[in-house]
Backbone as a chain_set.jsonl record, in Angstrom:
{"seq": "MEELSKRIRELRTEKKITLKELSEKTGLSISFLSQVERASSSLAITSLKKIADALEVPITTFFEDYKNENYFVKMEEQKPFQLKGSGVVYTRLGGEFSGRNIEPLLVTYPPGPTTEKSFSHPGEEFYYVLEGELLFNVDGKEYFLKAGDSIHFPSHLLHSVNNPLEVDAKVLAVVTPVIF", "coords": {"N": [[2.395, -12.149, 0.294], [1.585, -13.331, 2.552], [3.958, -14.03, 3.993], [4.51, -11.105, 4.454], [2.58, -10.479, 6.377], [2.881, -12.366, 8.327], [5.512, -11.249, 9.333], [4.57, -8.621, 10.155], [2.94, -9.25, 12.353], [4.693, -10.88, 14.17], [6.309, -9.109, 14.648], [4.886, -7.277, 16.127], [3.914, -8.542, 18.3], [6.295, -9.005, 19.339], [6.718, -6.489, 20.616], [5.067, -6.074, 22.184], [2.668, -5.001, 21.592], [-0.856, -4.351, 21.491], [-3.661, -5.296, 19.234], [-5.382, -3.179, 19.165], [-3.957, -1.124, 20.45], [-1.993, -0.413, 18.552], [-3.927, -0.299, 16.44], [-4.692, 2.183, 17.313], [-2.492, 3.838, 17.042], [-1.981, 4.036, 13.983], [-4.018, 4.681, 13.03], [-5.576, 2.928, 11.684], [-7.991, 0.471, 11.041], [-9.123, -1.665, 13.851], [-10.245, -4.337, 12.808], [-9.289, -4.638, 10.476], [-6.166, -4.377, 10.591], [-6.353, -7.015, 11.358], [-7.189, -8.633, 9.68], [-5.305, -7.823, 7.798], [-3.081, -9.297, 9.452], [-4.031, -11.943, 8.939], [-3.678, -12.557, 6.476], [-5.402, -11.796, 4.865], [-6.521, -9.61, 3.854], [-5.461, -6.719, 1.297], [-2.46, -4.595, 1.49], [-1.884, -1.322, 1.216], [0.774, 1.14, 0.718], [0.665, 2.844, 1.595], [-0.611, 2.414, 4.375], [0.971, 0.173, 5.12], [3.551, 1.489, 5.544], [2.183, 3.266, 7.799], [1.915, 1.471, 9.513], [4.749, 0.322, 10.053], [6.052, 2.729, 11.1], [4.356, 2.618, 13.442], [5.184, 0.718, 14.853], [8.11, 1.149, 14.948], [10.14, 0.706, 13.275], [11.745, 0.37, 10.129], [10.533, 0.656, 6.854], [11.682, -1.33, 5.137], [12.118, -3.092, 6.297], [10.112, -5.248, 6.04], [11.046, -5.964, 3.848], [13.185, -7.811, 3.43], [14.438, -9.133, 1.694], [14.663, -7.567, -0.628], [16.641, -5.791, -0.183], [19.502, -3.476, -0.767], [22.806, -3.34, -0.288], [25.27, -1.527, -0.402], [26.293, 1.303, -2.075], [26.354, 2.047, -4.834], [24.013, 0.479, -7.141], [23.909, -2.112, -9.137], [22.05, -3.385, -12.249], [21.249, -5.619, -12.756], [20.805, -6.306, -9.995], [18.362, -5.252, -8.904], [15.759, -5.781, -7.932], [12.362, -6.169, -9.387], [9.15, -5.603, -7.253], [5.833, -6.219, -6.242], [2.804, -5.346, -4.308], [0.391, -6.885, -2.574], [-2.716, -6.761, -4.287], [-2.547, -4.983, -5.923], [-1.687, -3.744, -8.908], [0.557, -2.28, -9.861], [4.24, -1.9, -10.185], [6.751, -2.185, -8.522], [10.516, -0.939, -8.285], [13.546, -0.906, -6.685], [15.884, 1.514, -6.619], [18.015, 2.628, -5.274], [20.7, 2.502, -3.467], [21.768, 1.243, 0.012], [21.482, 2.668, 3.25], [22.591, 4.028, 6.329], [20.585, 6.624, 7.23], [19.543, 7.69, 5.355], [17.54, 9.739, 2.641], [15.799, 9.834, 0.833], [13.916, 8.138, -1.602], [14.651, 6.255, -4.246], [12.951, 5.091, -7.307], [11.782, 3.124, -9.839], [8.749, 3.008, -11.236], [6.1, 1.303, -12.643], [3.031, 1.527, -14.185], [0.469, -0.325, -14.879], [-2.404, -0.165, -17.07], [-5.21, 1.75, -16.619], [-7.105, 2.942, -13.013], [-5.186, 3.335, -10.16], [-5.356, 3.197, -7.726], [-8.194, 3.377, -5.192], [-8.889, 5.267, -3.822], [-7.557, 8.854, -2.75], [-4.476, 9.752, -1.47], [-3.02, 10.629, 1.182], [-0.159, 11.738, 3.049], [3.15, 12.286, 5.105], [6.048, 14.446, 3.654], [7.42, 14.211, 0.484], [6.882, 14.074, -3.319], [8.447, 13.111, -6.482], [7.725, 12.924, -10.181], [8.968, 11.74, -13.006], [8.101, 11.158, -16.174], [8.862, 8.199, -18.207], [7.785, 6.504, -20.178], [4.658, 6.119, -21.724], [1.514, 7.389, -20.46], [0.179, 9.426, -17.795], [-2.447, 10.665, -15.068], [-2.663, 12.36, -12.849], [-3.741, 13.328, -9.96], [-4.016, 15.89, -7.72], [-4.535, 17.344, -4.931], [-7.092, 18.159, -6.011], [-6.742, 18.867, -8.632], [-6.114, 17.634, -11.667], [-3.499, 16.718, -13.63], [-2.336, 16.546, -16.672], [0.394, 13.82, -17.752], [2.89, 13.316, -20.111], [5.21, 11.243, -21.881], [8.384, 12.421, -20.952], [7.136, 14.881, -19.342], [7.347, 16.297, -16.042], [6.346, 15.988, -12.729], [5.891, 17.493, -9.116], [5.544, 17.381, -5.857], [4.185, 17.892, -2.229], [3.558, 15.469, -0.441], [1.613, 15.735, 1.613], [-0.758, 16.783, 0.612], [-3.878, 15.58, -0.834], [-3.882, 13.004, -3.167], [-3.747, 10.921, -6.072], [-2.809, 8.628, -8.655], [-3.551, 7.531, -12.233], [-3.519, 5.35, -14.865], [-4.111, 6.432, -17.974], [-4.17, 5.105, -20.506], [-3.706, 1.986, -22.8], [-1.466, 0.774, -22.209], [1.599, -0.228, -20.376], [2.789, 2.161, -18.188], [5.851, 4.1, -17.817], [7.718, 5.262, -14.835], [10.424, 7.389, -13.275], [10.477, 7.844, -10.084], [10.652, 9.598, -7.146], [10.598, 10.084, -3.461], [9.97, 10.997, -0.686], [8.841, 10.307, 2.403], [11.495, 7.855, 3.341], [10.454, 4.85, 1.991], [10.845, 2.04, 1.911]], "CA": [[1.417, -11.392, 1.138], [1.515, -14.609, 3.975], [5.151, -13.558, 4.67], [4.46, -9.672, 5.201], [1.552, -10.617, 7.274], [3.6, -13.134, 9.504], [6.051, -10.616, 10.04], [3.824, -7.539, 11.352], [2.375, -10.089, 13.648], [5.486, -11.316, 14.925], [6.946, -7.476, 15.353], [3.668, -6.457, 17.095], [3.958, -9.601, 19.37], [7.266, -8.97, 20.063], [7.083, -4.992, 21.051], [4.135, -6.547, 22.926], [1.703, -4.029, 21.451], [-2.184, -5.055, 21.043], [-4.088, -4.571, 17.863], [-5.759, -2.104, 19.328], [-2.831, -0.27, 20.644], [-1.695, -0.668, 16.643], [-5.06, 0.885, 15.402], [-4.94, 3.94, 17.698], [-0.82, 4.731, 16.476], [-2.069, 3.976, 12.815], [-5.38, 5.535, 12.603], [-6.274, 1.836, 10.643], [-8.849, -0.254, 11.896], [-8.552, -3.184, 14.32], [-10.582, -5.365, 12.244], [-8.448, -4.403, 9.139], [-5.164, -5.034, 10.746], [-6.114, -8.464, 12.081], [-7.248, -9.048, 8.707], [-3.761, -7.914, 7.739], [-2.205, -9.928, 9.968], [-4.33, -13.067, 8.704], [-3.274, -12.411, 5.229], [-6.734, -12.154, 4.179], [-6.377, -8.371, 3.306], [-4.3, -6.219, 0.649], [-2.24, -3.663, 2.179], [-1.215, -0.052, 0.35], [2.175, 1.324, 0.532], [0.673, 3.789, 2.888], [-0.899, 1.73, 5.183], [2.371, -0.24, 5.525], [4.184, 2.771, 6.553], [1.916, 3.744, 8.864], [2.562, 0.35, 10.547], [6.347, 0.378, 10.069], [6.152, 3.54, 11.851], [4.427, 2.579, 14.913], [6.388, -0.631, 15.329], [9.386, 1.789, 15.024], [11.295, -0.177, 12.519], [12.04, 1.032, 8.798], [9.411, -0.292, 5.986], [12.398, -2.545, 4.748], [12.329, -4.456, 7.354], [9.274, -6.202, 5.418], [10.813, -6.345, 2.353], [14.708, -7.85, 3.609], [14.864, -9.42, 0.159], [14.914, -6.316, -1.659], [17.854, -4.691, 0.691], [20.849, -3.521, -1.111], [24.056, -3.323, 1.245], [26.275, -0.724, -0.8], [26.197, 2.647, -2.667], [26.015, 1.134, -5.908], [22.856, -0.663, -7.265], [23.698, -2.991, -11.032], [20.899, -3.131, -13.027], [20.894, -7.453, -12.365], [20.113, -6.867, -8.459], [17.417, -4.535, -8.867], [14.489, -6.649, -8.157], [10.857, -5.549, -9.234], [8.167, -6.075, -6.447], [4.826, -5.886, -6.21], [1.706, -5.469, -2.884], [-0.96, -8.181, -3.159], [-4.053, -6.004, -4.857], [-1.967, -3.907, -6.761], [-0.751, -4.256, -10.642], [1.954, -1.269, -9.915], [5.282, -2.529, -10.075], [8.114, -1.047, -8.085], [11.988, -1.316, -8.399], [14.235, 0.143, -5.595], [16.933, 2.14, -7.398], [19.023, 3.557, -4.283], [21.404, 1.786, -2.279], [20.804, 1.14, 1.599], [22.711, 3.227, 4.157], [21.983, 4.867, 7.371], [20.424, 8.309, 7.415], [18.945, 8.296, 3.507], [16.209, 10.601, 3.09], [15.162, 9.972, -0.442], [13.491, 6.847, -2.058], [14.083, 6.318, -5.876], [12.035, 3.935, -7.621], [11.543, 2.657, -11.255], [7.919, 2.258, -11.027], [5.612, 0.666, -13.628], [1.889, 1.339, -13.694], [-0.589, -0.841, -15.581], [-3.608, 0.697, -17.526], [-6.419, 2.157, -15.613], [-6.873, 3.605, -11.916], [-4.14, 2.663, -9.322], [-5.989, 3.415, -6.1], [-9.553, 3.578, -5.34], [-9.226, 6.614, -3.448], [-6.694, 9.827, -2.979], [-3.925, 9.963, -0.298], [-2.094, 11.737, 1.792], [1.019, 11.506, 4.066], [4.258, 13.278, 5.296], [6.999, 14.083, 2.599], [7.21, 14.744, -0.817], [7.247, 13.123, -4.325], [8.95, 13.987, -7.82], [7.715, 11.654, -10.907], [9.374, 11.947, -14.421], [7.492, 9.916, -17.034], [9.55, 7.958, -19.004], [6.984, 5.906, -21.172], [3.574, 6.249, -21.567], [1.093, 9.0, -19.835], [-0.296, 9.28, -16.834], [-3.115, 11.243, -14.966], [-2.199, 12.909, -11.547], [-4.825, 14.193, -9.21], [-3.138, 16.292, -6.986], [-5.046, 18.698, -4.234], [-8.537, 18.116, -6.602], [-6.457, 19.582, -10.092], [-5.487, 17.253, -12.689], [-2.513, 16.96, -14.58], [-2.048, 14.863, -17.585], [1.906, 14.015, -18.317], [3.44, 12.404, -21.02], [6.993, 10.99, -21.756], [9.276, 13.682, -20.537], [6.943, 15.275, -18.502], [7.528, 15.429, -14.542], [5.264, 16.481, -11.467], [6.645, 17.64, -8.172], [4.637, 17.868, -5.099], [4.372, 17.819, -1.23], [2.655, 14.346, -0.071], [0.232, 15.953, 2.424], [-1.691, 16.809, -0.372], [-4.288, 14.282, -1.333], [-3.394, 12.877, -4.578], [-3.881, 9.814, -6.804], [-2.343, 8.338, -9.962], [-4.162, 6.505, -13.042], [-2.981, 5.128, -16.399], [-5.411, 6.425, -19.097], [-4.104, 3.935, -21.926], [-3.988, 0.497, -22.855], [-0.022, 0.509, -22.023], [2.082, 0.324, -19.168], [3.423, 3.659, -18.164], [7.258, 3.764, -16.545], [8.344, 6.537, -14.009], [11.32, 7.544, -12.254], [9.95, 8.37, -8.881], [11.469, 10.035, -6.158], [9.742, 10.248, -2.764], [10.294, 10.866, 0.636], [10.167, 9.896, 3.142], [12.127, 6.494, 2.454], [9.586, 3.749, 2.197], [11.208, 0.737, 1.22]], "C": [[1.544, -12.063, 2.587], [3.18, -13.786, 4.464], [5.146, -11.907, 5.485], [3.722, -9.62, 6.366], [2.266, -11.331, 8.458], [4.737, -12.071, 10.143], [5.504, -9.411, 10.702], [3.466, -8.162, 12.314], [3.272, -10.371, 14.398], [6.106, -9.665, 15.466], [5.893, -7.073, 16.422], [3.634, -7.2, 18.379], [5.096, -9.131, 20.262], [7.786, -7.495, 20.776], [5.646, -5.131, 21.944], [3.051, -5.241, 22.889], [0.343, -4.77, 20.699], [-2.625, -4.759, 19.841], [-4.348, -3.632, 18.256], [-4.922, -0.621, 19.66], [-2.165, 0.108, 19.216], [-2.398, -0.005, 16.066], [-4.865, 2.037, 16.14], [-3.258, 4.681, 17.186], [-1.179, 4.598, 15.11], [-3.206, 4.642, 12.214], [-6.0, 4.341, 11.66], [-6.955, 1.066, 11.789], [-8.415, -1.296, 12.606], [-8.91, -4.069, 13.404], [-9.409, -5.255, 10.736], [-7.265, -4.943, 9.232], [-5.424, -6.449, 11.26], [-6.601, -9.215, 10.815], [-5.929, -9.181, 7.79], [-2.879, -9.096, 8.165], [-2.61, -11.483, 9.815], [-4.139, -13.387, 7.051], [-4.573, -12.229, 4.248], [-7.338, -10.812, 3.714], [-5.175, -7.909, 2.606], [-4.29, -5.162, 1.607], [-1.479, -2.645, 1.368], [0.122, -0.129, 0.973], [2.004, 2.227, 2.177], [0.295, 3.564, 4.138], [-0.11, 0.78, 5.859], [3.299, 0.805, 6.481], [3.577, 3.065, 7.775], [2.173, 2.667, 9.891], [3.974, 0.156, 10.751], [6.756, 1.339, 11.15], [5.938, 3.413, 13.244], [4.664, 1.428, 15.544], [7.668, 0.571, 15.442], [10.272, 1.054, 14.422], [10.872, 0.195, 10.778], [10.872, -0.17, 7.439], [10.236, -1.333, 5.454], [12.316, -3.325, 5.298], [11.334, -5.715, 6.786], [9.708, -6.492, 4.166], [12.977, -6.891, 2.157], [14.837, -8.397, 2.057], [15.324, -8.808, -0.875], [15.951, -5.349, -1.282], [18.911, -4.598, -0.355], [21.538, -3.17, 0.026], [25.033, -2.55, 0.57], [24.988, 0.462, -1.427], [25.573, 2.067, -3.999], [25.191, 0.023, -6.454], [23.169, -1.246, -9.0], [22.281, -3.265, -11.115], [20.365, -4.894, -12.433], [20.482, -7.221, -10.791], [19.076, -5.76, -8.127], [16.153, -5.592, -9.014], [13.298, -5.938, -7.912], [10.085, -6.384, -8.218], [6.757, -5.585, -6.478], [4.184, -6.19, -5.02], [1.096, -5.7, -3.411], [-1.917, -6.893, -3.239], [-3.802, -4.791, -5.522], [-1.226, -4.314, -7.617], [0.175, -3.666, -10.552], [2.879, -2.024, -9.486], [6.608, -1.936, -9.93], [9.579, -1.613, -8.306], [12.765, -0.43, -7.644], [15.719, 0.571, -6.646], [18.188, 2.686, -6.776], [19.846, 2.429, -3.352], [20.854, 1.8, -0.778], [22.034, 1.831, 2.277], [21.995, 3.876, 5.157], [21.535, 6.312, 6.744], [19.669, 8.736, 6.0], [17.873, 8.723, 3.79], [15.074, 10.354, 1.927], [14.874, 8.454, -0.798], [13.52, 6.789, -3.616], [13.63, 4.909, -6.49], [12.02, 4.336, -9.114], [9.893, 2.039, -10.708], [6.741, 2.429, -12.753], [4.229, 0.364, -13.254], [1.26, 0.829, -14.785], [-1.402, -0.299, -16.036], [-4.702, 0.37, -16.226], [-6.013, 2.563, -13.963], [-5.7, 2.37, -10.995], [-4.622, 2.399, -8.014], [-7.44, 3.64, -6.48], [-10.022, 5.154, -4.472], [-7.532, 7.223, -3.443], [-6.147, 9.344, -1.883], [-3.134, 10.942, 0.165], [-1.181, 11.631, 3.0], [2.249, 12.475, 4.415], [5.36, 12.937, 4.047], [6.612, 14.793, 1.39], [7.5, 13.828, -2.008], [7.451, 14.153, -5.593], [8.273, 12.4, -8.746], [8.268, 12.421, -12.4], [8.954, 10.74, -15.228], [8.533, 9.39, -18.342], [8.834, 6.996, -20.55], [5.589, 6.157, -20.816], [3.193, 7.38, -21.219], [0.291, 8.283, -18.785], [-0.891, 10.554, -16.011], [-2.981, 11.351, -13.586], [-3.167, 13.694, -11.069], [-4.32, 14.763, -7.777], [-3.926, 17.773, -6.393], [-6.288, 19.198, -5.259], [-8.011, 18.583, -7.961], [-5.806, 18.466, -10.505], [-4.491, 17.915, -13.521], [-2.47, 15.961, -15.408], [-0.585, 15.153, -18.219], [2.063, 12.859, -19.198], [4.969, 12.24, -20.651], [7.744, 12.056, -21.443], [8.981, 14.708, -19.897], [7.276, 15.122, -16.7], [6.148, 16.634, -13.507], [5.939, 16.406, -10.32], [5.833, 18.019, -7.079], [4.731, 17.461, -3.585], [3.232, 16.662, -0.98], [1.557, 15.173, 0.837], [-0.811, 16.628, 1.536], [-2.084, 15.576, -0.906], [-4.144, 14.393, -2.819], [-3.644, 11.462, -4.817], [-3.397, 9.681, -8.207], [-3.229, 7.351, -10.665], [-3.539, 6.606, -14.268], [-4.016, 5.347, -17.293], [-5.4, 5.256, -20.29], [-4.262, 2.934, -21.585], [-2.617, 0.09, -22.835], [0.055, 0.747, -21.192], [2.639, 1.7, -19.496], [4.5, 3.355, -16.848], [7.44, 4.972, -15.851], [9.428, 6.376, -13.347], [10.349, 8.219, -11.223], [10.806, 8.964, -8.107], [10.75, 10.676, -4.927], [10.542, 10.154, -1.504], [8.837, 11.037, 1.675], [10.558, 8.119, 2.998], [10.646, 5.252, 2.94], [10.047, 2.508, 2.32], [12.697, 0.706, 2.18]], "O": [[1.595, -11.393, 3.619], [3.204, -12.961, 5.377], [5.571, -11.593, 6.597], [4.041, -8.888, 7.302], [2.187, -10.8, 9.566], [4.867, -12.04, 11.367], [5.948, -9.14, 11.818], [3.672, -7.597, 13.388], [2.955, -10.207, 15.576], [6.24, -9.32, 16.64], [6.212, -6.57, 17.499], [3.369, -6.627, 19.436], [5.034, -8.908, 21.471], [8.876, -7.328, 21.324], [5.202, -4.065, 22.37], [2.68, -4.62, 23.885], [0.375, -5.498, 19.707], [-1.988, -3.89, 19.246], [-3.602, -2.746, 17.839], [-5.156, 0.525, 19.278], [-1.879, 1.298, 19.09], [-2.015, 0.835, 15.252], [-4.875, 3.061, 15.457], [-3.049, 5.886, 17.039], [-0.379, 5.384, 14.603], [-3.267, 5.073, 11.063], [-6.889, 4.68, 10.879], [-6.666, 1.003, 12.984], [-7.435, -1.926, 12.209], [-7.977, -4.764, 13.001], [-8.904, -6.277, 10.273], [-6.918, -5.802, 8.422], [-4.397, -7.027, 11.616], [-6.447, -10.436, 10.832], [-5.538, -10.197, 7.215], [-2.127, -9.726, 7.422], [-1.884, -12.331, 10.336], [-4.489, -14.457, 6.554], [-4.609, -12.522, 3.053], [-8.475, -10.782, 3.243], [-4.058, -8.325, 2.914], [-5.214, -4.746, 2.307], [-0.446, -3.03, 0.82], [0.574, -1.097, 1.585], [2.652, 2.294, 3.221], [0.692, 4.293, 5.047], [-0.352, 0.496, 7.033], [3.586, 0.828, 7.677], [4.266, 3.141, 8.793], [2.602, 2.945, 11.011], [4.285, -0.249, 11.871], [7.588, 1.028, 12.002], [6.709, 3.786, 14.128], [4.349, 1.204, 16.713], [8.054, 0.588, 16.611], [11.266, 0.716, 15.063], [9.705, 0.239, 10.39], [10.679, -1.384, 7.378], [9.626, -2.38, 5.235], [12.437, -4.467, 4.853], [11.611, -6.899, 6.981], [9.022, -7.144, 3.379], [13.775, -6.553, 1.282], [15.558, -7.716, 1.327], [16.083, -9.186, -1.768], [16.155, -4.295, -1.885], [19.251, -5.665, -0.868], [21.054, -2.784, 1.09], [26.108, -2.939, 1.025], [23.762, 0.566, -1.379], [24.404, 1.696, -4.099], [25.506, -1.16, -6.319], [22.594, -0.709, -9.947], [21.499, -3.35, -10.168], [19.321, -5.179, -11.845], [19.74, -8.097, -10.347], [19.019, -5.408, -6.949], [15.731, -6.071, -10.066], [13.002, -5.309, -6.896], [10.213, -7.608, -8.185], [6.602, -4.403, -6.786], [4.645, -7.157, -4.413], [0.829, -5.243, -4.523], [-1.889, -6.06, -2.333], [-4.553, -3.829, -5.679], [-0.267, -5.064, -7.432], [1.11, -4.226, -11.124], [2.671, -2.804, -8.557], [7.346, -1.403, -10.758], [9.694, -2.822, -8.505], [12.706, 0.775, -7.888], [16.376, -0.259, -7.274], [19.167, 3.1, -7.397], [19.288, 1.618, -2.613], [19.763, 2.255, -0.435], [23.22, 1.659, 1.996], [20.855, 4.282, 4.936], [22.161, 6.929, 5.881], [19.317, 9.871, 5.681], [17.193, 8.421, 4.771], [13.867, 10.579, 2.013], [15.585, 7.588, -0.289], [12.556, 7.211, -4.256], [14.008, 3.812, -6.079], [12.182, 5.471, -9.563], [9.728, 1.022, -10.034], [6.689, 3.326, -13.595], [3.909, -0.516, -12.455], [1.42, 1.487, -15.813], [-1.506, 0.676, -15.293], [-4.934, -0.525, -15.414], [-4.834, 2.53, -13.61], [-5.502, 1.162, -11.125], [-4.275, 1.441, -7.324], [-7.878, 3.961, -7.584], [-11.045, 5.836, -4.509], [-6.551, 6.601, -3.851], [-6.821, 8.61, -1.161], [-2.679, 11.918, -0.432], [-1.769, 11.381, 4.052], [2.197, 13.569, 3.853], [5.593, 11.834, 3.552], [5.771, 15.682, 1.255], [8.264, 12.878, -1.839], [7.019, 15.286, -5.802], [8.273, 11.249, -8.309], [7.928, 13.557, -12.732], [9.34, 9.588, -15.032], [8.88, 10.125, -19.267], [9.356, 6.918, -21.662], [5.318, 6.402, -19.64], [3.889, 8.383, -21.377], [-0.132, 7.127, -18.758], [-0.179, 11.558, -16.046], [-3.207, 10.295, -12.995], [-3.486, 14.719, -11.672], [-4.268, 14.015, -6.801], [-3.988, 18.86, -6.967], [-6.519, 20.401, -5.378], [-8.977, 18.771, -8.7], [-4.849, 18.138, -9.803], [-4.463, 19.057, -13.981], [-2.534, 14.766, -15.119], [-0.266, 16.132, -18.893], [1.543, 11.749, -19.092], [5.679, 12.707, -19.761], [7.326, 12.915, -22.218], [9.838, 15.555, -19.643], [7.42, 14.025, -16.161], [5.454, 17.624, -13.737], [6.655, 15.414, -10.187], [5.291, 19.111, -7.252], [5.485, 16.492, -3.494], [2.07, 16.912, -1.298], [0.417, 15.019, 0.4], [-1.827, 17.001, 2.123], [-1.339, 14.692, -1.328], [-4.228, 15.394, -3.529], [-3.766, 10.739, -3.828], [-3.581, 10.641, -8.954], [-3.698, 6.413, -10.021], [-3.082, 7.649, -14.736], [-4.859, 4.459, -17.419], [-6.365, 4.696, -20.81], [-4.756, 2.593, -20.511], [-2.394, -0.969, -23.421], [-0.681, 1.557, -20.628], [2.875, 2.224, -20.584], [4.382, 2.847, -15.733], [7.228, 5.927, -16.598], [9.589, 5.304, -12.765], [9.527, 9.065, -11.574], [11.971, 8.815, -8.477], [10.247, 11.777, -5.148], [11.52, 9.434, -1.305], [7.977, 11.903, 1.521], [9.751, 7.319, 2.524], [10.126, 5.038, 4.036], [9.356, 1.823, 3.075], [13.498, -0.219, 2.047]]}, "num_chains": 1, "name": "protein.A"}
């Protein structure tokens, strides 16, 4: 988290953007952004995406270690990572090239709720359950998915996901826009 916080602060100051201006562009509070830059607050992917968009950089800027430089991604090149404060483990499966529009991921959800609230953002999301079971809430409706089930929805609908079991659940996720 410290490296991420440092990188956000560096980019903001390089672009001569104040915390107030960043707050206005992202819809995130000045105090929250200040805490993020001091590494005293965890950061959801959706908030990081808002910050990246406001700073006019791809979100991969914050995860340079996870960047793939070609179309083919060998299994040993796939590096799982987590955001601080989250037990969810993400593994980028896609290559890195200009103009890509989808983000394929292997996502492992630990038991229990993954977020405290529902989120919405531009784009769309597709999930295929490989192992375990997940409970998705999309636009106020619950969907219980087991291994082999899938769900596909526009991301502008409020949505959340929870793992109701005592074991990890793994999904193949394909989302837009590109977030990593």
